[in-house]
CSV table of C-alpha atoms in Angstrom, one decimal:
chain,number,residue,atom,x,y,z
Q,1,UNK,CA,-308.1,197.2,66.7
Q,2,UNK,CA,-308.6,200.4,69.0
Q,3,UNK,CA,-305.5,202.0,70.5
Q,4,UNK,CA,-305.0,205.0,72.5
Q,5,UNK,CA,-302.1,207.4,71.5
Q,6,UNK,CA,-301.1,211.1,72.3
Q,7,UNK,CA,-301.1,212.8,68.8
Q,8,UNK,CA,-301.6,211.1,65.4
Q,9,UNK,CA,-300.3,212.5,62.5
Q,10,UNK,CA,-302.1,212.3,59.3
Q,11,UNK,CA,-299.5,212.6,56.3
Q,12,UNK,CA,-296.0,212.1,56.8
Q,13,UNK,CA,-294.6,214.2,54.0
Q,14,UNK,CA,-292.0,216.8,54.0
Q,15,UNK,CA,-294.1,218.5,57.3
Q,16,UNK,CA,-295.7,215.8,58.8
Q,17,UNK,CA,-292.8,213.5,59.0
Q,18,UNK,CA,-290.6,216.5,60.6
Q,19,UNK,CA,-293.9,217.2,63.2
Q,20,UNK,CA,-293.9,213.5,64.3
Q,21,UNK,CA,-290.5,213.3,65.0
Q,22,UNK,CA,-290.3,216.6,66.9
Q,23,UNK,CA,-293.3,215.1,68.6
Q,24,UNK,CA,-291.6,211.9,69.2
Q,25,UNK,CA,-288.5,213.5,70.5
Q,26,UNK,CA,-290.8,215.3,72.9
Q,27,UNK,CA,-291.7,212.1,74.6
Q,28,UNK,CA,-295.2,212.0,73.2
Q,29,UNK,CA,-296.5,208.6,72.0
Q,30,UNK,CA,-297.2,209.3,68.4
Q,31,UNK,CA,-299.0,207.0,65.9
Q,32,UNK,CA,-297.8,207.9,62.0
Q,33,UNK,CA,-300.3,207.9,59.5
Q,34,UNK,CA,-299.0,207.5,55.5
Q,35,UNK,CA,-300.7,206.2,52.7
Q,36,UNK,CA,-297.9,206.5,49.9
Q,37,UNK,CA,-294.2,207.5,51.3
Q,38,UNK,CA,-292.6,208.7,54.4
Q,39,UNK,CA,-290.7,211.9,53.6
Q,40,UNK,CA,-293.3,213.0,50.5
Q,41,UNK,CA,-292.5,214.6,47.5
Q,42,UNK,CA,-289.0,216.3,49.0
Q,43,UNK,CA,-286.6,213.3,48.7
Q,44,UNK,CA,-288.3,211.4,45.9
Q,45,UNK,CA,-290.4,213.4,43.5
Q,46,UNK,CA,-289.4,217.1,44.2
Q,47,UNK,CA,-285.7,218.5,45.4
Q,48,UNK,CA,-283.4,215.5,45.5
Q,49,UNK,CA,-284.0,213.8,42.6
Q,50,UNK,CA,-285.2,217.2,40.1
Q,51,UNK,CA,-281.9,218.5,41.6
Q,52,UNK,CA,-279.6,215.7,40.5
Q,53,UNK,CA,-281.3,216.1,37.2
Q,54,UNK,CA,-280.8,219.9,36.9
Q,55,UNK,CA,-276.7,218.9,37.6
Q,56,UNK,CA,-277.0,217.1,35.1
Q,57,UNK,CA,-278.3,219.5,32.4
Q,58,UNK,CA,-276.4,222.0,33.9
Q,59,UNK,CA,-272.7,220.6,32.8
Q,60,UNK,CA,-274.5,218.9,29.4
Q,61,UNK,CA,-275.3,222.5,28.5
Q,62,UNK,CA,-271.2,224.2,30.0
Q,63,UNK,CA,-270.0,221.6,27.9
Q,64,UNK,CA,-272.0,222.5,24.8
Q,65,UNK,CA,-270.8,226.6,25.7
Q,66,UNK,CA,-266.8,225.4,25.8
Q,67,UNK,CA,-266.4,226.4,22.5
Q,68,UNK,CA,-264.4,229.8,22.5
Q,69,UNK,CA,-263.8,229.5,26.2
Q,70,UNK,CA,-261.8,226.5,27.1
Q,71,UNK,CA,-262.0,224.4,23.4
Q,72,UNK,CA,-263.6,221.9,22.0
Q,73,UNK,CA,-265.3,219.4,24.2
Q,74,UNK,CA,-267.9,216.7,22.9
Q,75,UNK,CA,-271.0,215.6,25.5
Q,76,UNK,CA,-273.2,212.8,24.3
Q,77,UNK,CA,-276.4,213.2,26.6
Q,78,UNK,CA,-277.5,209.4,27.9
Q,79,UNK,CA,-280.7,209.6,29.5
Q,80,UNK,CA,-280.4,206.4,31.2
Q,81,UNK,CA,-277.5,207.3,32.8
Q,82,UNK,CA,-279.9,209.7,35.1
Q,83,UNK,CA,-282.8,207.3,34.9
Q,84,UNK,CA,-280.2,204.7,36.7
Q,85,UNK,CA,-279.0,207.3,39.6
Q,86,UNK,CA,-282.6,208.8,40.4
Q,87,UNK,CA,-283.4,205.0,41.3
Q,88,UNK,CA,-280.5,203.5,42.9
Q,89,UNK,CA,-278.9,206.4,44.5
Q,90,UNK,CA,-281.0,209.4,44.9
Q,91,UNK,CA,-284.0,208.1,45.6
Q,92,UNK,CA,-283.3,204.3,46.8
Q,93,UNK,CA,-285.8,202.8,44.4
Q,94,UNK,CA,-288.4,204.6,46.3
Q,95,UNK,CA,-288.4,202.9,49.8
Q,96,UNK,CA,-289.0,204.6,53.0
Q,97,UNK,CA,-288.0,202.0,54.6
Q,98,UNK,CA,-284.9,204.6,56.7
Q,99,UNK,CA,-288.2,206.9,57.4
Q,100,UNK,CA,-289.7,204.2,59.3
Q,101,UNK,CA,-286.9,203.1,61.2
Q,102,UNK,CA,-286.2,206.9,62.2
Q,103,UNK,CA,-289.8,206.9,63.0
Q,104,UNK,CA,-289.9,204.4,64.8
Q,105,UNK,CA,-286.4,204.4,67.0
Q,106,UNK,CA,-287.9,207.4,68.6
Q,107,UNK,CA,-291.4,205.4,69.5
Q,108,UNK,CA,-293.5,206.2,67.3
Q,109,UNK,CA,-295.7,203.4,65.4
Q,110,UNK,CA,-296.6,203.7,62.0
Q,111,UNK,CA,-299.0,203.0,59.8
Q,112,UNK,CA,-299.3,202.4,56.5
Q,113,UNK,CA,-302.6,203.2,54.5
Q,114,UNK,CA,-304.4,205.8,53.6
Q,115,UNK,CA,-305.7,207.4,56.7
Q,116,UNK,CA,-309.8,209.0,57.6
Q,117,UNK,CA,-310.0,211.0,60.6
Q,118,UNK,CA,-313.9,209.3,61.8
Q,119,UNK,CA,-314.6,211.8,65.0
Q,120,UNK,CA,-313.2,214.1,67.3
Q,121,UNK,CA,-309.4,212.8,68.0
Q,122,UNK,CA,-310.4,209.7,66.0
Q,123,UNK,CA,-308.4,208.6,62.9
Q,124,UNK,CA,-308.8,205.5,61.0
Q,125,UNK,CA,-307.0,203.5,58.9
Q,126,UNK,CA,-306.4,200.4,57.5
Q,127,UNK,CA,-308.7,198.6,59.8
Q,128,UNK,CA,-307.2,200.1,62.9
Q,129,UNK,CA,-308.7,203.3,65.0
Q,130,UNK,CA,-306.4,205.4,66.6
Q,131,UNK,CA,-307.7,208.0,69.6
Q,132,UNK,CA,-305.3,211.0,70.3
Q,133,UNK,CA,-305.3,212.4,73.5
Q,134,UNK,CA,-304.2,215.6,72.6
Q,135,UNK,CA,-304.7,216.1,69.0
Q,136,UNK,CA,-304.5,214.9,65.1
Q,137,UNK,CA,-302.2,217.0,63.3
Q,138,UNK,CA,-303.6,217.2,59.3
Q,139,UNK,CA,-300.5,217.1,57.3
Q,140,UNK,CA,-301.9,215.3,54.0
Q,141,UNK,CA,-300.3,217.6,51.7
Q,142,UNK,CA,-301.2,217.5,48.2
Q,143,UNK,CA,-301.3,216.1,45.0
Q,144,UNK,CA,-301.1,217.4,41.5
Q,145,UNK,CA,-303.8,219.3,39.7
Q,146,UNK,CA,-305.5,217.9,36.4
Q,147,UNK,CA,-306.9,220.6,34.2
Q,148,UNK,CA,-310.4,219.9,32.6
Q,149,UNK,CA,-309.6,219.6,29.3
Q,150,UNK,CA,-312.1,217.5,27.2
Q,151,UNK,CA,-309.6,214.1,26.2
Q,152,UNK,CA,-307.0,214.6,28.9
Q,153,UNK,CA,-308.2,212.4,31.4
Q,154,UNK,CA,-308.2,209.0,28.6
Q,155,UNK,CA,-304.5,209.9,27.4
Q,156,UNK,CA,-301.8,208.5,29.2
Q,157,UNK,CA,-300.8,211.9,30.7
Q,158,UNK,CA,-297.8,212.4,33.3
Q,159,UNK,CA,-297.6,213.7,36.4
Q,160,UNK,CA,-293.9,215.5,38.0
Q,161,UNK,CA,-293.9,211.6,39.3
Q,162,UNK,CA,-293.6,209.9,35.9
Q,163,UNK,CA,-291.6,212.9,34.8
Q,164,UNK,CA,-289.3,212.1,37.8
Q,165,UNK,CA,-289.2,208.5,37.3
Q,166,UNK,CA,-289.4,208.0,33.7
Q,167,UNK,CA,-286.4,205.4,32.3
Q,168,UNK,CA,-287.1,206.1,28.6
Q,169,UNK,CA,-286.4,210.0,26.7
Q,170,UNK,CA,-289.9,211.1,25.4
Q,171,UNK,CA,-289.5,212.6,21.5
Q,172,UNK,CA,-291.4,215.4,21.9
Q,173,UNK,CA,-293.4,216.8,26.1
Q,174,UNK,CA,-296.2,219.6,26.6
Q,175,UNK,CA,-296.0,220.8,29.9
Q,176,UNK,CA,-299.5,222.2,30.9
Q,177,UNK,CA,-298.2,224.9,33.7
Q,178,UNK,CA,-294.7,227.4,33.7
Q,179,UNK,CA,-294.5,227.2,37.3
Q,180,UNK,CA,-291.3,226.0,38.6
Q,181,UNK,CA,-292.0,222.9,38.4
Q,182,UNK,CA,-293.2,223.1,34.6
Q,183,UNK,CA,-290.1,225.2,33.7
Q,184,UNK,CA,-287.1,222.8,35.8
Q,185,UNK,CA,-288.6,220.0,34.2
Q,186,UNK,CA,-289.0,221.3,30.9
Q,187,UNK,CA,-285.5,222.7,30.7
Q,188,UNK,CA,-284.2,219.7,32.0
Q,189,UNK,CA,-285.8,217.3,29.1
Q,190,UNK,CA,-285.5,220.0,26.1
Q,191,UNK,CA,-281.2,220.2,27.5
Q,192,UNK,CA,-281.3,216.2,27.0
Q,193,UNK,CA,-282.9,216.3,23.8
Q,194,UNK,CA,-286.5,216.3,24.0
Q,195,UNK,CA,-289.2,218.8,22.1
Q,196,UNK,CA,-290.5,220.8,24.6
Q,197,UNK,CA,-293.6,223.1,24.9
Q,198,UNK,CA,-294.6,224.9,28.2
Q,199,UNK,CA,-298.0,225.6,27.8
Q,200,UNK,CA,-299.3,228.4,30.5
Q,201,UNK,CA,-302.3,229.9,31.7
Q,202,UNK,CA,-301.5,233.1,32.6
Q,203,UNK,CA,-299.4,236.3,30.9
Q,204,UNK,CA,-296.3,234.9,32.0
Q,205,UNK,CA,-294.0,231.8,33.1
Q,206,UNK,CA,-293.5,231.9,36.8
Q,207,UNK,CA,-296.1,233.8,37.2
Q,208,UNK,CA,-295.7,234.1,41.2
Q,209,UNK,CA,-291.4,235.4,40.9
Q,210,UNK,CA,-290.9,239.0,40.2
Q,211,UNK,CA,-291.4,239.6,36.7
Q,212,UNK,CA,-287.8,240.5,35.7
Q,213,UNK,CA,-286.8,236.8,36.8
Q,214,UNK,CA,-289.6,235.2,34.9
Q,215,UNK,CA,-288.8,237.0,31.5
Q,216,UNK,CA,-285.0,236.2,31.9
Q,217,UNK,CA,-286.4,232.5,32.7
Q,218,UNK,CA,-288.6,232.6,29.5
Q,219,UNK,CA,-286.0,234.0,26.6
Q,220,UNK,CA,-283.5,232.0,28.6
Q,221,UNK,CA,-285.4,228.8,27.9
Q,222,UNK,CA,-286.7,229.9,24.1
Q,223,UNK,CA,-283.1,230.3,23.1
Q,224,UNK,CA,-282.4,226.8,24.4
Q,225,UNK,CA,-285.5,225.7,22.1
Q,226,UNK,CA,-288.1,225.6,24.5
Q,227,UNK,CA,-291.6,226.5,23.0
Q,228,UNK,CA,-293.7,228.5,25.4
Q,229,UNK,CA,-297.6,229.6,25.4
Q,230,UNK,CA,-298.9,231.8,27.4
């Protein structure tokens, strides 16, 4: 089917979902285009749910530092505990079902697939061709980077998504990269109980904060156990 629209947007992650609705609002006729979920990594791989995780850590570890300031206070870490509020509360199991209804209360249509923009104005997807009369806004985000290493790519390696959504306490994690990313999640598992190594490839974890921040970061995280490469 070929349908004429004013703007499609191709990604509705954290950007494209806030262009489309700005568009929307405008009184534009715009057509949604998202392959995995409305909203993107924001609300259920990335800030909500890493943040709800980092609470958590956070008072497992004040506890663990009461002694000497307010007494003795015992914390048993339960890992399912977390598991069970990333998926029903935080992240709603993973449905973007509210994203489509905002979406579409303000107009817009959406669809669902992943999306291949085919000529000038012209997106396709999912057997359907949309043709925007004033423009296709490229939103598509990205998506995490895999590091050649001979072996890697036959293990059954995670992403920050199966770190996010994982229901089980690994024994023992490598992190390949001491970005942010690499160091919230590592500090997160290693606080819970897991043996943690941040492997990275340059001098430094958090390579891109000043460097007075990223060696606070890194003794920070060795005196909580956490091995680091660099």
């Amino acid at each position: 089917m070929s349908t004429e629209c004013d703007v499609v947007v191709l990604g509705m992650g954290t950007c494209g979902e806030d262009a489309s609705l700005r568009l929307a609002r405008a009184g534009l006729e715009v057509v949604g285009v998202e392959g995995s979920l409305i909203g993107g990594e924001c609300p259920f791989w990335a800030c909500l749910p890493t943040k709800s995780m980092v609470r958590s850590a956070n008072l497992l570890t004040e506890a663990r530092r009461s002694d000497g300031l307010v007494g003795s206070v015992t914390a048993e870490p339960s890992w399912e505990l977390i598991a069970k509020r990333i998926r029903a509360e935080v992240t709603g199991g993973w449905d973007d079902s509210g994203g489509v209804t905002r979406f579409e209360a303000l107009g817009g249509r959406f669809a669902r697939g992943r999306g291949e923009v085919v000529g000038p104005g012209t997106v396709s997807v999912a057997g359907d061709t949309f043709h925007a009369r004033v423009g296709v806004v490229v939103a598509t985000g990205s998506t995490p980077v895999v590091p050649p290493i001979p072996g890697l790519a036959e293990t059954p390696f995670w992403t920050n998504h199966e770190a996010v959504a994982a229901e089980e306490l690994p024994g023992s994690l490598a992190i390949l990269g001491g970005g942010a990313v690499g160091c919230e999640i590592g500090q997160v598992y290693a606080r819970f109980g897991s043996r943690v190594t941040i492997v990275e490839g340059s001098e430094r974890v958090l390579a891109a904060a000043e460097p007075e921040a990223s060696r606070i970061v890194h003794l920070a995280m060795e005196e909580e156990g956490v091995g680091i490469l660099t």
